[in-house]
PDB file of C-alpha atoms in Angstrom:
ATOM      1  CA  MET A  71      -3.026  52.338   7.172  1.00  0.00           C
ATOM      2  CA  ASP A  72      -1.239  49.967   8.977  1.00  0.00           C
ATOM      3  CA  ILE A  73      -0.874  46.370   7.459  1.00  0.00           C
ATOM      4  CA  ALA A  74      -1.655  44.736  10.726  1.00  0.00           C
ATOM      5  CA  PHE A  75      -5.171  46.214  10.511  1.00  0.00           C
ATOM      6  CA  LEU A  76      -5.679  44.783   7.179  1.00  0.00           C
ATOM      7  CA  PHE A  77      -4.413  41.315   7.965  1.00  0.00           C
ATOM      8  CA  PRO A  78      -7.655  39.706   9.423  1.00  0.00           C
ATOM      9  CA  PHE A  79      -9.648  41.045   6.549  1.00  0.00           C
ATOM     10  CA  ILE A  80      -7.015  39.424   4.019  1.00  0.00           C
ATOM     11  CA  LEU A  81      -7.126  36.139   6.036  1.00  0.00           C
ATOM     12  CA  LEU A  82     -10.986  36.139   6.275  1.00  0.00           C
ATOM     13  CA  ILE A  83     -11.240  36.751   2.283  1.00  0.00           C
ATOM     14  CA  GLY A  84      -8.847  33.990   1.786  1.00  0.00           C
ATOM     15  CA  VAL A  85     -10.671  31.473   3.887  1.00  0.00           C
ATOM     16  CA  MET A  86     -14.027  32.235   2.194  1.00  0.00           C
ATOM     17  CA  PHE A  87     -12.292  31.882  -1.323  1.00  0.00           C
ATOM     18  CA  LEU A  88     -11.095  28.437  -0.241  1.00  0.00           C
ATOM     19  CA  MET A  89     -14.376  27.488   0.973  1.00  0.00           C
ATOM     20  CA  THR A  90     -16.448  28.435  -2.046  1.00  0.00           C
ATOM     21  CA  ARG A  91     -13.788  26.852  -4.353  1.00  0.00           C
ATOM     22  CA  SER A  92     -14.107  23.528  -2.516  1.00  0.00           C
ATOM     23  CA  ALA A  93     -17.822  23.522  -2.411  1.00  0.00           C
ATOM     24  CA  LYS A  94     -17.810  24.225  -6.183  1.00  0.00           C
ATOM     25  CA  ASN A  95     -15.589  21.210  -6.867  1.00  0.00           C
ATOM     26  CA  ARG A  96     -18.054  19.067  -4.625  1.00  0.00           C
ATOM     27  CA  GLN A  97     -20.980  20.307  -6.832  1.00  0.00           C
ATOM     28  CA  ARG A  98     -18.896  19.482 -10.048  1.00  0.00           C
ATOM     29  CA  GLN A  99     -17.949  16.138  -9.036  1.00  0.00           C
ATOM     30  CA  ALA A 100     -21.747  15.451  -7.958  1.00  0.00           C
ATOM     31  CA  MET A 101     -22.913  16.429 -11.291  1.00  0.00           C
ATOM     32  CA  GLU A 102     -20.205  14.559 -13.109  1.00  0.00           C
ATOM     33  CA  MET A 103     -21.471  11.435 -11.130  1.00  0.00           C
ATOM     34  CA  ARG A 104     -25.093  12.145 -11.801  1.00  0.00           C
ATOM     35  CA  ASP A 105     -24.150  12.406 -15.516  1.00  0.00           C
ATOM     36  CA  ALA A 106     -22.573   9.053 -15.619  1.00  0.00           C
ATOM     37  CA  MET A 107     -25.781   7.395 -14.764  1.00  0.00           C
ATOM     38  CA  GLU A 108     -27.252   5.382 -17.759  1.00  0.00           C
ATOM     39  CA  PRO A 109     -30.010   2.520 -17.729  1.00  0.00           C
ATOM     40  CA  GLY A 110     -28.808  -0.453 -15.858  1.00  0.00           C
ATOM     41  CA  THR A 111     -26.581   1.522 -13.435  1.00  0.00           C
ATOM     42  CA  GLY A 112     -27.151   0.639  -9.690  1.00  0.00           C
ATOM     43  CA  VAL A 113     -27.639   3.935  -7.520  1.00  0.00           C
ATOM     44  CA  ARG A 114     -28.181   4.798  -3.820  1.00  0.00           C
ATOM     45  CA  THR A 115     -30.490   7.727  -3.200  1.00  0.00           C
ATOM     46  CA  ILE A 116     -29.661  10.181  -0.399  1.00  0.00           C
ATOM     47  CA  GLY A 117     -32.265   8.673   1.498  1.00  0.00           C
ATOM     48  CA  GLY A 118     -30.517   5.299   1.519  1.00  0.00           C
ATOM     49  CA  MET A 119     -32.521   3.374  -0.941  1.00  0.00           C
ATOM     50  CA  TYR A 120     -30.852   1.189  -3.605  1.00  0.00           C
ATOM     51  CA  ALA A 121     -32.156   0.861  -7.077  1.00  0.00           C
ATOM     52  CA  GLN A 122     -31.394   0.392 -10.723  1.00  0.00           C
ATOM     53  CA  VAL A 123     -31.609   3.122 -13.173  1.00  0.00           C
ATOM     54  CA  LYS A 124     -34.206   2.597 -16.050  1.00  0.00           C
ATOM     55  CA  GLU A 125     -34.371   5.640 -17.815  1.00  0.00           C
ATOM     56  CA  VAL A 126     -32.388   9.021 -17.459  1.00  0.00           C
ATOM     57  CA  ARG A 127     -34.238  12.216 -18.174  1.00  0.00           C
ATOM     58  CA  ASP A 128     -33.215  15.959 -18.121  1.00  0.00           C
ATOM     59  CA  ASP A 129     -33.896  16.746 -14.382  1.00  0.00           C
ATOM     60  CA  THR A 130     -35.260  13.246 -13.174  1.00  0.00           C
ATOM     61  CA  VAL A 131     -34.315   9.679 -13.271  1.00  0.00           C
ATOM     62  CA  LEU A 132     -36.602   6.431 -13.332  1.00  0.00           C
ATOM     63  CA  LEU A 133     -35.542   3.845 -11.026  1.00  0.00           C
ATOM     64  CA  GLU A 134     -36.647   0.399 -10.602  1.00  0.00           C
ATOM     65  CA  ILE A 135     -36.827  -0.381  -6.874  1.00  0.00           C
ATOM     66  CA  ASN A 136     -37.905  -4.133  -7.418  1.00  0.00           C
ATOM     67  CA  PRO A 137     -38.825  -5.907 -10.611  1.00  0.00           C
ATOM     68  CA  GLY A 138     -41.821  -3.969 -12.128  1.00  0.00           C
ATOM     69  CA  VAL A 139     -41.863  -1.359  -9.384  1.00  0.00           C
ATOM     70  CA  HIS A 140     -40.630   1.924 -10.758  1.00  0.00           C
ATOM     71  CA  ALA A 141     -40.267   5.379  -9.067  1.00  0.00           C
ATOM     72  CA  LEU A 142     -39.485   8.760 -10.427  1.00  0.00           C
ATOM     73  CA  PHE A 143     -36.687  10.618  -8.756  1.00  0.00           C
ATOM     74  CA  ALA A 144     -34.945  14.179  -9.094  1.00  0.00           C
ATOM     75  CA  LYS A 145     -31.418  13.786 -10.255  1.00  0.00           C
ATOM     76  CA  ASN A 146     -30.338  15.579  -7.036  1.00  0.00           C
ATOM     77  CA  ALA A 147     -31.868  12.837  -4.985  1.00  0.00           C
ATOM     78  CA  ILE A 148     -29.068  10.444  -6.368  1.00  0.00           C
ATOM     79  CA  GLY A 149     -26.365  10.002  -3.602  1.00  0.00           C
ATOM     80  CA  ALA A 150     -24.070   7.784  -5.297  1.00  0.00           C
ATOM     81  CA  VAL A 151     -23.712   5.732  -8.492  1.00  0.00           C
ATOM     82  CA  LEU A 152     -22.349   2.224  -7.649  1.00  0.00           C
ATOM     83  CA  ASP A 153     -20.226  -0.252  -9.402  1.00  0.00           C
ATOM     84  CA  ALA A 154     -21.942  -3.166 -10.836  1.00  0.00           C
ATOM     85  CA  ASP A 155     -20.114  -5.626  -8.388  1.00  0.00           C
ATOM     86  CA  GLU A 156     -20.982  -3.379  -5.314  1.00  0.00           C
ATOM     87  CA  TYR A 157     -24.515  -2.991  -6.257  1.00  0.00           C
ATOM     88  CA  GLU A 158     -25.034  -6.614  -6.786  1.00  0.00           C
ATOM     89  CA  ARG A 159     -23.138  -7.304  -3.467  1.00  0.00           C
ATOM     90  CA  ILE A 160     -25.421  -4.943  -1.571  1.00  0.00           C
ATOM     91  CA  VAL A 161     -28.828  -5.855  -3.238  1.00  0.00           C
ATOM     92  CA  ASN A 162     -28.094  -9.653  -2.922  1.00  0.00           C
ATOM     93  CA  GLY A 163     -26.774  -9.468   0.607  1.00  0.00           C
ATOM     94  CA  GLU A 164     -23.437 -11.031  -0.016  1.00  0.00           C
ATOM     95  CA  THR A 165     -20.945 -10.668   2.812  1.00  0.00           C
ATOM     96  CA  GLU A 166     -17.459  -9.291   2.313  1.00  0.00           C
ATOM     97  CA  ASP A 167     -14.052 -10.864   2.965  1.00  0.00           C
ATOM     98  CA  GLU A 168     -13.651 -12.594   6.240  1.00  0.00           C
ATOM     99  CA  GLU A 169     -10.765 -10.101   7.145  1.00  0.00           C
ATOM    100  CA  THR A 170     -13.244  -7.387   7.242  1.00  0.00           C
ATOM    101  CA  PRO A 171     -13.810  -6.361  10.992  1.00  0.00           C
ATOM    102  CA  VAL A 172     -17.265  -6.865  12.411  1.00  0.00           C
ATOM    103  CA  VAL A 173     -18.951  -3.715  14.030  1.00  0.00           C
ATOM    104  CA  PRO A 174     -21.212  -4.473  16.902  1.00  0.00           C
ATOM    105  CA  ASP A 175     -24.868  -3.045  16.893  1.00  0.00           C
ATOM    106  CA  ASP A 176     -24.375  -2.014  20.576  1.00  0.00           C
ATOM    107  CA  ALA A 177     -21.525  -1.087  22.971  1.00  0.00           C
ATOM    108  CA  SER A 178     -22.231  -3.948  25.350  1.00  0.00           C
ATOM    109  CA  SER A 179     -20.010  -6.281  23.468  1.00  0.00           C
ATOM    110  CA  LEU A 180     -17.072  -3.815  23.712  1.00  0.00           C
ATOM    111  CA  ILE A 181     -17.014  -3.996  27.640  1.00  0.00           C
ATOM    112  CA  GLU A 182     -15.973  -6.939  29.531  1.00  0.00           C
ATOM    113  CA  SER A 183     -18.469  -8.526  31.998  1.00  0.00           C
ATOM    114  CA  ASP A 184     -17.694  -8.588  35.942  1.00  0.00           C
ATOM    115  CA  ASP A 185     -16.542 -12.337  35.292  1.00  0.00           C
ATOM    116  CA  ASP A 186     -14.085 -11.387  32.610  1.00  0.00           C
ATOM    117  CA  ALA A 187     -12.641  -8.556  34.470  1.00  0.00           C
ATOM    118  CA  GLY A 188     -10.416 -10.314  36.714  1.00  0.00           C
ATOM    119  CA  ASP A 189      -7.632  -8.529  38.256  1.00  0.00           C
ATOM    120  CA  ASP A 190      -7.178  -6.290  35.150  1.00  0.00           C
ATOM    121  CA  ARG A 191      -9.820  -3.752  36.653  1.00  0.00           C
ATOM    122  CA  VAL A 192      -8.720  -0.166  37.472  1.00  0.00           C
ATOM    123  CA  GLU A 193      -9.672   0.973  40.995  1.00  0.00           C
ATOM    124  CA  LEU A 194     -10.469   4.545  40.953  1.00  0.00           C
ATOM    125  CA  GLY A 195     -10.099   4.919  44.967  1.00  0.00           C
ATOM    126  CA  LYS A 196     -13.878   5.741  45.460  1.00  0.00           C
ATOM    127  CA  ASP A 197     -14.118   3.214  48.113  1.00  0.00           C
ATOM    128  CA  GLU A 198     -10.897   4.326  49.912  1.00  0.00           C
ATOM    129  CA  ALA A 199     -12.335   7.924  49.698  1.00  0.00           C
ATOM    130  CA  LYS A 200     -15.497   6.842  51.588  1.00  0.00           C
ATOM    131  CA  ASP A 201     -13.407   4.891  54.178  1.00  0.00           C
ATOM    132  CA  ASP A 202     -11.374   7.904  54.904  1.00  0.00           C
ATOM    133  CA  ALA A 203     -14.310  10.248  55.140  1.00  0.00           C
ATOM    134  CA  ARG A 204     -15.955   7.917  57.523  1.00  0.00           C
ATOM    135  CA  ALA A 205     -12.820   7.505  59.741  1.00  0.00           C
ATOM    136  CA  GLU A 206     -12.596  11.548  59.744  1.00  0.00           C
ATOM    137  CA  ALA A 207     -16.033  11.776  60.769  1.00  0.00           C
ATOM    138  CA  LYS A 208     -15.668   9.211  63.614  1.00  0.00           C
ATOM    139  CA  ALA A 209     -12.451  11.109  64.792  1.00  0.00           C
ATOM    140  CA  GLU A 210     -14.465  14.375  64.692  1.00  0.00           C
ATOM    141  CA  GLU A 211     -17.239  12.885  66.660  1.00  0.00           C
ATOM    142  CA  SER A 212     -14.991  11.600  69.418  1.00  0.00           C
ATOM    143  CA  ARG A 213     -13.133  14.728  69.764  1.00  0.00           C
ATOM    144  CA  LYS A 214     -16.563  16.550  70.319  1.00  0.00           C
ATOM    145  CA  ASP A 215     -17.550  13.904  72.900  1.00  0.00           C
ATOM    146  CA  ASP A 216     -14.025  14.345  74.439  1.00  0.00           C
ATOM    147  CA  GLY A 217     -14.576  18.169  74.604  1.00  0.00           C
ATOM    148  CA  GLU A 218     -18.027  17.788  76.100  1.00  0.00           C
ATOM    149  CA  SER A 219     -17.673  15.135  78.722  1.00  0.00           C
ATOM    150  CA  GLY A 220     -14.174  16.264  79.699  1.00  0.00           C
ATOM    151  CA  SER A 221     -13.902  18.466  82.578  1.00  0.00           C
ATOM    152  CA  ARG A 222     -11.171  21.245  82.805  1.00  0.00           C
ATOM    153  CA  SER A 223      -9.549  21.827  86.125  1.00  0.00           C
ATOM    154  CA  ASP A 224      -8.377  25.264  86.883  1.00  0.00           C
ATOM    155  CA  SER A 225      -5.800  24.976  89.491  1.00  0.00           C
TER     156      SER A 225
END
């Protein structure tokens, strides 16, 4: 057998091995994170809800969503275990440092208005192309007119 024939198969097996290895590492890290939960820890569920851990069971976690409001979640539903400072910052709505860039909710603030644009605008030549097309159409029309109304003299 030729080694060139086996090379794609060896490459495919190697890629599959690396993919399964990285997936196992992610699963292991997620399990370690979930095992680190203890009562009083702040968490974020995979649905994006923030809560505080009240009780950790074998496969489930009892979370306190608001004072006196409890919900039972599967451990797999926990997306992240948060530091105490980060959890307090998120739940209490405290803003971060002033140096953090503000991301706009929509793209309208990212573009300049017509008043702000000034001479920095880049013309793409659309108007010139229209003018050229009109000029060519007029020239063609005048050539047709000259050909029809003109008389040929065969002398």
